[in-house]
Short mmCIF file of C-alpha atoms and ligand atoms in Angstrom, two decimals:
data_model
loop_
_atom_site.label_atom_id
_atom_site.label_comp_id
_atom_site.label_asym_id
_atom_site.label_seq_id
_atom_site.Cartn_x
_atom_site.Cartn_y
_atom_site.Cartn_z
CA UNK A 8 9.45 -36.88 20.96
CA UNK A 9 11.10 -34.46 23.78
CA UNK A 10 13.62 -33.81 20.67
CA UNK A 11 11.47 -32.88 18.31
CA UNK A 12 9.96 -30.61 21.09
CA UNK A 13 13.28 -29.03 21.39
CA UNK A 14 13.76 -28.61 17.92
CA UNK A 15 10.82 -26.95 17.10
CA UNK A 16 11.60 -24.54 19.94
CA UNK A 17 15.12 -23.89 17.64
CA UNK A 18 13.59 -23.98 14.52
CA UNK A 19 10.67 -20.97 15.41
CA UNK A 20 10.46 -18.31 12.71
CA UNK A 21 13.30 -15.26 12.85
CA UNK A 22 12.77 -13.08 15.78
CA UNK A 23 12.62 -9.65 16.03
CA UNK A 24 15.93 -9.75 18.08
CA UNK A 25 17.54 -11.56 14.94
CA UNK A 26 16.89 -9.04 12.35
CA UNK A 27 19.76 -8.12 10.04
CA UNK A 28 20.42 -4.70 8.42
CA UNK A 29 20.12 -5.89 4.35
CA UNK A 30 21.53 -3.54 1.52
CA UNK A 31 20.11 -3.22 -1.23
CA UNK A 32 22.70 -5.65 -3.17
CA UNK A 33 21.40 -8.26 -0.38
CA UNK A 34 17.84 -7.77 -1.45
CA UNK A 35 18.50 -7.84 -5.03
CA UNK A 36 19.87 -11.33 -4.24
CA UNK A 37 16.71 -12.68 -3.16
CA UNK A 38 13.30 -12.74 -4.68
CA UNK A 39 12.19 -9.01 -4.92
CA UNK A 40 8.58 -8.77 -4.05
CA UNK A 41 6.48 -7.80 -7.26
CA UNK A 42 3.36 -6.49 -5.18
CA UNK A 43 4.54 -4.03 -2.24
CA UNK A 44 1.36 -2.33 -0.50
CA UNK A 45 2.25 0.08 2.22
CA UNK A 46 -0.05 1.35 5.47
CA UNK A 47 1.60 4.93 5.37
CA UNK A 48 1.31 6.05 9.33
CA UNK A 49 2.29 8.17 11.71
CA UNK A 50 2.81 11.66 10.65
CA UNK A 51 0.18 12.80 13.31
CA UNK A 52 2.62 11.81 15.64
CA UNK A 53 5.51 12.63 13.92
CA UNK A 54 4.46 16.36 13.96
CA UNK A 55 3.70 16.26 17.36
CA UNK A 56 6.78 15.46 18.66
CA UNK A 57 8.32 17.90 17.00
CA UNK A 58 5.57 20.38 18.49
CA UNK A 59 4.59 21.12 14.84
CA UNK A 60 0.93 21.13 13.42
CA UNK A 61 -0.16 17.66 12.08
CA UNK A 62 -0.20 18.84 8.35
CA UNK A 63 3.59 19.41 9.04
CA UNK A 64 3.94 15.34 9.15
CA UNK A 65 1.41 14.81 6.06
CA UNK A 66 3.74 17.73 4.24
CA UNK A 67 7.04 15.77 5.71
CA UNK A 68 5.26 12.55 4.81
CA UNK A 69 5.35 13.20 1.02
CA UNK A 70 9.27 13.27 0.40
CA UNK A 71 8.88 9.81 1.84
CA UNK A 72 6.48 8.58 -1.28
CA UNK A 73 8.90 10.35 -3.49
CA UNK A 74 12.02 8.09 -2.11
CA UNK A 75 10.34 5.26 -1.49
CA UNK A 76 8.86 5.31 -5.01
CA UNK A 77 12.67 5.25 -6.67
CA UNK A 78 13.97 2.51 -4.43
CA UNK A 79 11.14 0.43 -5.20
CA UNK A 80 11.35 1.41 -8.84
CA UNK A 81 15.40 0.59 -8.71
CA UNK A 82 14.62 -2.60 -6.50
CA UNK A 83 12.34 -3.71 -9.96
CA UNK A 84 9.52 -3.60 -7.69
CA UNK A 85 6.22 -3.99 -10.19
CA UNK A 86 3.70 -3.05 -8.21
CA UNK A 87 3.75 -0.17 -5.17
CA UNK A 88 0.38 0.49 -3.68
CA UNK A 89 0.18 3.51 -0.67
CA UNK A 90 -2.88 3.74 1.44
CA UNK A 91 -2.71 7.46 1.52
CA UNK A 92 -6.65 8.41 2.29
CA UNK A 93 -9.13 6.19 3.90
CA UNK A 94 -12.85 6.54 3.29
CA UNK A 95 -13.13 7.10 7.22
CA UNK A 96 -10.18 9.43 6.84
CA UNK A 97 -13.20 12.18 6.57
CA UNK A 98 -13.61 11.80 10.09
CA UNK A 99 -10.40 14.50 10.65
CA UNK A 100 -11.14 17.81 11.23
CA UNK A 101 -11.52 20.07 7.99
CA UNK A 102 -8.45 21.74 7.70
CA UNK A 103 -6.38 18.32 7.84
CA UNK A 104 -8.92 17.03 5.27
CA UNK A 105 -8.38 20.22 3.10
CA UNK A 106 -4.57 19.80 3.20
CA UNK A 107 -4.23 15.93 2.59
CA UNK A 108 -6.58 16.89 -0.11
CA UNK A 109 -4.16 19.29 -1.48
CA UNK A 110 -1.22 17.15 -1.06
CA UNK A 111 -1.80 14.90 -4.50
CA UNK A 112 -1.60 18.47 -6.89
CA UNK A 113 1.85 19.03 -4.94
CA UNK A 114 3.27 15.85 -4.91
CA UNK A 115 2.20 15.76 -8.99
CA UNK A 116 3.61 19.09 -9.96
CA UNK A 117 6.89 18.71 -8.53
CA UNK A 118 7.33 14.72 -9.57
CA UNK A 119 5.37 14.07 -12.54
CA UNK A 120 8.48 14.39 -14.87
CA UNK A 121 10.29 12.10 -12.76
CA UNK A 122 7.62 9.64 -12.75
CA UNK A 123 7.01 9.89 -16.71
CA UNK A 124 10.78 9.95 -17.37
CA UNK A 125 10.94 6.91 -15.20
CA UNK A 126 8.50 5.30 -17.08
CA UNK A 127 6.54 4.71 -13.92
CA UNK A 128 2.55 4.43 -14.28
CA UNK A 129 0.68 6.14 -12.13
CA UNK A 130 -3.07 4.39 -10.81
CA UNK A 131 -6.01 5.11 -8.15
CA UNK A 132 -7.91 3.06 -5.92
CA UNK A 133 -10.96 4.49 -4.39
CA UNK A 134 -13.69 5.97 -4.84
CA UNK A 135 -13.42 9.30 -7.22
CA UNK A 136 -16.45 10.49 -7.13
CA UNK A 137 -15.61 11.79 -3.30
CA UNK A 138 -12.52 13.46 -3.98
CA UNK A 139 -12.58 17.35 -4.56
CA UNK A 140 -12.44 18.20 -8.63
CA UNK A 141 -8.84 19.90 -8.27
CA UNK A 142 -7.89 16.48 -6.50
CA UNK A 143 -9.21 14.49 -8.93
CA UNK A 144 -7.56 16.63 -11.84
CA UNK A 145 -4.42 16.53 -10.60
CA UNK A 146 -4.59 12.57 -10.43
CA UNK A 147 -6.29 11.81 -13.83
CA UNK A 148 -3.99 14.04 -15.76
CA UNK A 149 -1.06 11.85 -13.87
CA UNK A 150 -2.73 8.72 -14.59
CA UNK A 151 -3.21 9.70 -18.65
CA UNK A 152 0.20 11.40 -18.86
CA UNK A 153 1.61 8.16 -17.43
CA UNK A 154 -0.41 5.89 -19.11
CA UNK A 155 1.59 4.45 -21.73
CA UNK A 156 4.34 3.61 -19.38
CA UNK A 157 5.28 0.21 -19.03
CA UNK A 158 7.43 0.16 -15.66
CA UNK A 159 6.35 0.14 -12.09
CA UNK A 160 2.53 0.55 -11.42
CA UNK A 161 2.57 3.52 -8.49
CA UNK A 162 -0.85 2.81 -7.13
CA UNK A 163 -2.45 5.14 -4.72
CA UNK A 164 -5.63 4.26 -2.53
CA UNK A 165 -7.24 7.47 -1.87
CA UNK A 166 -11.04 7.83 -0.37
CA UNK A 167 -10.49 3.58 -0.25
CA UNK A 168 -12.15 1.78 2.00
CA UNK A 169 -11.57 -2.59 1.62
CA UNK A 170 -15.12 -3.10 3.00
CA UNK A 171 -16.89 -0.59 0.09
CA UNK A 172 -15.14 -1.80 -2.63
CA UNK A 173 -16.08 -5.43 -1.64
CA UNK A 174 -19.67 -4.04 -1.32
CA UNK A 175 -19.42 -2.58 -4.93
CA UNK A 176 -17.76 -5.46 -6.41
CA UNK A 177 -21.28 -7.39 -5.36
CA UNK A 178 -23.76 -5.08 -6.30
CA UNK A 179 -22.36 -4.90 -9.92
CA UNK A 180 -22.12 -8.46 -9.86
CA UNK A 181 -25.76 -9.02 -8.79
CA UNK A 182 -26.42 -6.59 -11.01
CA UNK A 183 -24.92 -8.72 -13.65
CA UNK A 184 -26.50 -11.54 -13.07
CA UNK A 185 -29.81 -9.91 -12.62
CA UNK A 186 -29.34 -9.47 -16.57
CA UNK A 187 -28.16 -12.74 -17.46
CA UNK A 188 -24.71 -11.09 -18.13
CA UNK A 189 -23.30 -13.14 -15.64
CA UNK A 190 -24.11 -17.34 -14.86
CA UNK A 191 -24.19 -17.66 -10.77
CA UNK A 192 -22.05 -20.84 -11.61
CA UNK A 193 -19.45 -18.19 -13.12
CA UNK A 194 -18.46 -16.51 -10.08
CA UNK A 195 -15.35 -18.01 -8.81
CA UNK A 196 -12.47 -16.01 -7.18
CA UNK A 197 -11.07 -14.84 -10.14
CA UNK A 198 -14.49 -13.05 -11.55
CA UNK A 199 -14.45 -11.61 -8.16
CA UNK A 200 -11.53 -10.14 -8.03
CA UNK A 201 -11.87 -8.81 -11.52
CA UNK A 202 -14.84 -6.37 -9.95
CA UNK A 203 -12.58 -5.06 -7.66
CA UNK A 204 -10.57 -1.76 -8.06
CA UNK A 205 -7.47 -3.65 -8.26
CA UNK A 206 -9.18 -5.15 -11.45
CA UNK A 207 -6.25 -7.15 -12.93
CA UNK A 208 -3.36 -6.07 -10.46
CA UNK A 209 -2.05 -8.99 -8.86
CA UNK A 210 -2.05 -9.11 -4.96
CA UNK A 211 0.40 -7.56 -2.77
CA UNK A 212 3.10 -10.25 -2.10
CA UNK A 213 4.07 -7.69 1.22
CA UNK A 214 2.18 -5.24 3.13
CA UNK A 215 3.89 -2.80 5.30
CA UNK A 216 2.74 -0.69 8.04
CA UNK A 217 4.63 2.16 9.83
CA UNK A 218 4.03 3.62 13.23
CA UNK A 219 3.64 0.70 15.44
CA UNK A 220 -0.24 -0.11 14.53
CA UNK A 221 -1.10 -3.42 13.86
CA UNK A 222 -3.84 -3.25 12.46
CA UNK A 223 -5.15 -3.13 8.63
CA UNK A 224 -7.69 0.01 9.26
CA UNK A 225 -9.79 -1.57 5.92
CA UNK A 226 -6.99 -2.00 3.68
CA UNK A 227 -7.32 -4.87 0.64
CA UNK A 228 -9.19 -7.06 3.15
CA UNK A 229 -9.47 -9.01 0.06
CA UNK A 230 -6.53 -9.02 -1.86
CA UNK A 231 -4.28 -9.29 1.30
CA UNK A 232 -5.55 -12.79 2.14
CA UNK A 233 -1.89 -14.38 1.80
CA UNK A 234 0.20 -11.49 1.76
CA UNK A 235 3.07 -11.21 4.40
CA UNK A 236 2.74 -8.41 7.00
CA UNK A 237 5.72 -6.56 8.05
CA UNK A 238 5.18 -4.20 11.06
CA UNK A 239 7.82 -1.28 11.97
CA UNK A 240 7.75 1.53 14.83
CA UNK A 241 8.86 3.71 12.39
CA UNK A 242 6.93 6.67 11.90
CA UNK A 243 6.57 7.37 8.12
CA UNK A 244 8.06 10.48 7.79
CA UNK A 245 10.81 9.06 9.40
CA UNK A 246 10.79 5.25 7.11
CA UNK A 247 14.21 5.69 5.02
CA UNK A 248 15.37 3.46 1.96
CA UNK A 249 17.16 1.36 4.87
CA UNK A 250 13.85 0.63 6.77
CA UNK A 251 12.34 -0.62 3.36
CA UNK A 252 15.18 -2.69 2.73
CA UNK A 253 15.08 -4.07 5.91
CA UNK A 254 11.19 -4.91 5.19
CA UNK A 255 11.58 -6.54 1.86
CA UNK A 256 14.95 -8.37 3.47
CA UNK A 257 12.85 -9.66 6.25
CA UNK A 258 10.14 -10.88 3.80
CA UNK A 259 12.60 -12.67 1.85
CA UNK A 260 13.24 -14.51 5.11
CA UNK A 261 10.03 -16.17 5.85
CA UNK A 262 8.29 -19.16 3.74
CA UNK A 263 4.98 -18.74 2.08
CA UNK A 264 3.44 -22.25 2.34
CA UNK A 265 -0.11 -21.23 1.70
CA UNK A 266 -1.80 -23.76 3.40
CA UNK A 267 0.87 -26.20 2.09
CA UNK A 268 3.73 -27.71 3.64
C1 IPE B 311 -1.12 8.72 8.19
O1 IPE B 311 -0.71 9.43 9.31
C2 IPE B 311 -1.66 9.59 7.11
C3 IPE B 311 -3.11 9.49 6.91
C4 IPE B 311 -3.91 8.68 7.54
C5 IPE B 311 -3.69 10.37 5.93
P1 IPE B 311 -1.72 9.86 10.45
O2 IPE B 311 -2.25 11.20 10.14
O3 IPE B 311 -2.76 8.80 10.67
O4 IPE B 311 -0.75 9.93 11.68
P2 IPE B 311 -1.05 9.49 13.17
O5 IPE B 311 -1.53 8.07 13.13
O6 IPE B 311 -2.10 10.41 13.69
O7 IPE B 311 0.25 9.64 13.88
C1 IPE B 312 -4.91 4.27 7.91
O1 IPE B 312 -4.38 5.06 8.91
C2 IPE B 312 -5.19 5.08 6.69
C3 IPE B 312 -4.01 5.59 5.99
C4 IPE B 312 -2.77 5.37 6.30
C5 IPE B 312 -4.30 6.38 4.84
P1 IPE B 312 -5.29 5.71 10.06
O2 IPE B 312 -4.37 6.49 10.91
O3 IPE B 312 -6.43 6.41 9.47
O4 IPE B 312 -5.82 4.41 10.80
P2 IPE B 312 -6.39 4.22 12.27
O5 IPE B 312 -7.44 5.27 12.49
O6 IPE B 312 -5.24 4.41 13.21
O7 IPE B 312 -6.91 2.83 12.29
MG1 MG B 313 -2.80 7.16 11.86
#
C-alpha cells in the first residue's frame, strides 16, 4: 500500500517545471488537435507596459491571429476558433469598443487573399445583429468569399457570450416543440448542440488562454465540457508560433480518459 502511495506521488501528471520546448516536427509526430479554441488576452496589458494606449495591444494583437492562423493551418489544424469580442466586452469605454470594432475590416483587407488562397474558411460565432453594419460587412463578405473552401475552418466569436447562446439554443427549441416540430423525447445532446452557433462544428479538443487568467470569461461553456485547458502567462501580442507549439505539445502529453480509465 505505502508503494503504491509512492508511486502515485511519481506517476502525477507533467509539471509545469517539466515542460519541454516542442518543434513543430515534434508536434506533427503526435496527434494534432483538430478543434483549437483560443482565449485571446492581454493586450490591455501589453500596451501598458509599453506606456502605449490599449488599442496599441488590440492593433499589435492582430499580427498574432494572422501567424497563428498559418501555423495552425500548416500544423493541419481543422478547426481554429478566437474569442475576439465578448458580449460583456461592451462594457469598455467607447473608443476601445469603436476600434476593436474596426479591427475585423483591417484584419480582412490586408489577409483575405491569403486566407482564400489558403483555402481557409472563414466563420462567426455571436450574435450579428449587435455588431456595427461596416463590421458585419466586412465579415460576411469574408465568410461568402471563403465559403467554398474546404481547409481549415477560422472561426471567430465576436459579440459571443456561452451563456446567450445556450439561452437561444432553448428558446428555439421550446419554440419547436411548442409546434410539434420537435418530440420532447427528441432532445438528446446531439439536437442540442445542433441549436448552438457551433451548429455542426465539432468541440474544441484544446482551449488556450493567454495572459495568466484562468478563467473561461463565458466561452463554449458548452462545447468545452471535455476539452483540455492549457494556461500561459503570455500576453497575446506577445504568444509566438513557439508558445503554440509548446501548447499543442503539452496537450499531446496528457490522457483524455473521459470519465474512463
Ligand atoms: C483581450 O485583451 C482582447 C479583448 C478582450 C477584446 P484585453 O483587452 O482584455 O487585455 P487585458 O486583459 O486588459 O490586458
Ligand atoms: C475575454 O477576455 C474575452 C476575449 C478575449 C475576447 P476579457 O479580458 O474580456 O475577460 P475578463 O474580463 O478578464 O474575464
Ligand atoms: Mg482581458
Amino acid at each position: 500500500m505505502l508503494n503504491l502511495l509512492k508511486n502515485w506521488k511519481n506517476n502525477n501528471q507533467p509539471q509545469a517545471s517539466d515542460m519541454e520546448s516542442y518543434t513543430k516536427e515534434d508536434v506533427l509526430n503526435g496527434h494534432v488537435p483538430e478543434h483549437i479554441a483560443i482565449i485571446m488576452d492581454g493586450n490591455g496589458r501589453w500596451a501598458k507596459k509599453r506606456a502605449l494606449p490599449r488599442v496599441a495591444g488590440h492593433h499589435e494583437g492582430m499580427k498574432v491571429v494572422k501567424n497563428t492562423t498559418r501555423i495552425a493551418n500548416q500544423l493541419g489544424v481543422k478547426i481554429l476558433t478566437l474569442y475576439a469580442f465578448s458580449t460583456e466586452n461592451w462594457k469598455r469605454p467607447k473608443f476601445e469598443v469603436d476600434f476593436l470594432m474596426k479591427l475585423p475590416e483591417e484584419f480582412l483587407s490586408t489577409y483575405l487573399p491569403e486566407l482564400v488562397e489558403e483555402n481557409v474558411q472563414v466563420r462567426i460565432i455571436g450574435d450579428r445583429t449587435g455588431l456595427p453594419d461596416h463590421t458585419l460587412r466586412a465579415i460576411e463578405k469574408a465568410v461568402i468569399d471563403t465559403k467554398n473552401n474546404t481547409g481549415m475552418v477560422l472561426n471567430f466569436a465576436l459579440n459571443y457570450g456561452g451563456r446567450k447562446e445556450i439561452i437561444r439554443a432553448v428558446k428555439s427549441i421550446a419554440e419547436q416543440t411548442k409546434n410539434g416540430d420537435i418530440e420532447i423525447d427528441e432532445i438528446d445532446e446531439e439536437l442540442f448542440s445542433s441549436y448552438l452557433m457551433t451548429e455542426s462544428l465539432q468541440d474544441p479538443d484544446l482551449l488556450i488562454r493567454t495572459s495568466g487568467e484562468i478563467r473561461l470569461s463565458n466561452f463554449m461553456l458548452w462545447q468545452i465540457a471535455y476539452s483540455e485547458f492549457v494556461f500561459t502567462d503570455v500576453l497575446w501580442p506577445d504568444f509566438k508560433d513557439s508558445h503554440f507549439l509548446q501548447a499543442v505539445g503539452e496537450y499531446q502529453r496528457r490522457a483524455r480518459r473521459y470519465g474512463g480509465v
